[in-house]
């Protein structure tokens, strides 16, 4: 119905830590996405809530779509010549 707003449900993303092997869910605010000029320079990162490790994982096209659609803050990396 026009004029009636529905409450937005926070998006949660499933993640895992390669260091302590914990599995957990993170809000969009806990993730960062960096989009570079190549697959090697496109990644997402977060801090493990269990052990505090800084985690960085590659982000393919589908992951980029999901993260940006879920409200994750995005940084576009530009190469300098």
XYZ file of C-alpha atoms in Angstrom:
81
model
C 0.000 0.000 0.000
C 1.367 3.435 -0.818
C 2.564 5.465 2.127
C 3.066 2.448 4.379
C 6.678 1.549 5.006
C 7.677 -1.941 5.946
C 10.530 -2.364 8.417
C 13.754 -3.509 6.801
C 15.175 -6.728 8.138
C 18.927 -6.488 8.667
C 20.885 -8.619 6.202
C 23.262 -11.147 7.732
C 26.080 -12.839 5.833
C 27.482 -16.246 6.734
C 31.251 -16.266 7.091
C 34.054 -18.394 8.490
C 37.500 -17.684 9.864
C 40.396 -19.563 8.253
C 42.488 -19.123 11.429
C 40.215 -20.440 14.208
C 37.673 -22.137 11.886
C 34.727 -20.480 13.643
C 31.511 -20.015 11.652
C 29.288 -17.015 12.294
C 26.987 -14.417 10.770
C 28.050 -10.818 10.163
C 26.014 -7.705 9.498
C 26.736 -5.534 6.463
C 28.478 -3.045 8.750
C 31.046 -5.659 9.809
C 32.206 -6.281 6.222
C 34.193 -4.206 3.734
C 34.314 -4.799 -0.011
C 37.167 -3.580 -2.213
C 36.665 -3.674 -5.976
C 39.842 -3.521 -8.001
C 40.743 -3.702 -11.651
C 41.184 -7.489 -11.583
C 40.019 -10.591 -9.751
C 43.203 -10.481 -7.669
C 42.415 -7.010 -6.372
C 38.716 -7.571 -5.644
C 38.111 -8.884 -2.142
C 36.068 -8.563 1.022
C 37.383 -8.346 4.534
C 36.235 -8.555 8.129
C 37.552 -9.125 11.638
C 36.780 -12.524 13.140
C 34.498 -11.998 16.149
C 35.921 -15.127 17.803
C 39.705 -14.711 17.571
C 40.119 -11.140 16.280
C 42.012 -12.155 13.129
C 41.868 -9.831 10.127
C 40.371 -11.928 7.318
C 40.591 -11.128 3.614
C 38.901 -13.312 0.989
C 38.576 -13.025 -2.792
C 35.229 -11.776 -4.091
C 33.997 -13.046 -7.427
C 31.195 -11.455 -9.400
C 28.396 -13.204 -7.470
C 29.870 -12.308 -4.062
C 30.197 -8.670 -5.152
C 26.513 -8.674 -6.181
C 25.380 -10.167 -2.871
C 27.493 -7.869 -0.711
C 26.607 -4.658 -2.529
C 22.926 -5.643 -2.613
C 23.078 -6.267 1.129
C 24.441 -2.828 1.913
C 28.130 -3.598 2.492
C 30.321 -0.508 2.183
C 32.354 -0.614 -1.006
C 35.712 0.889 -1.864
C 36.643 1.134 -5.530
C 40.371 0.782 -6.087
C 41.844 2.766 -8.953
C 45.177 2.010 -10.543
C 47.641 4.820 -11.078
C 49.734 4.910 -14.228
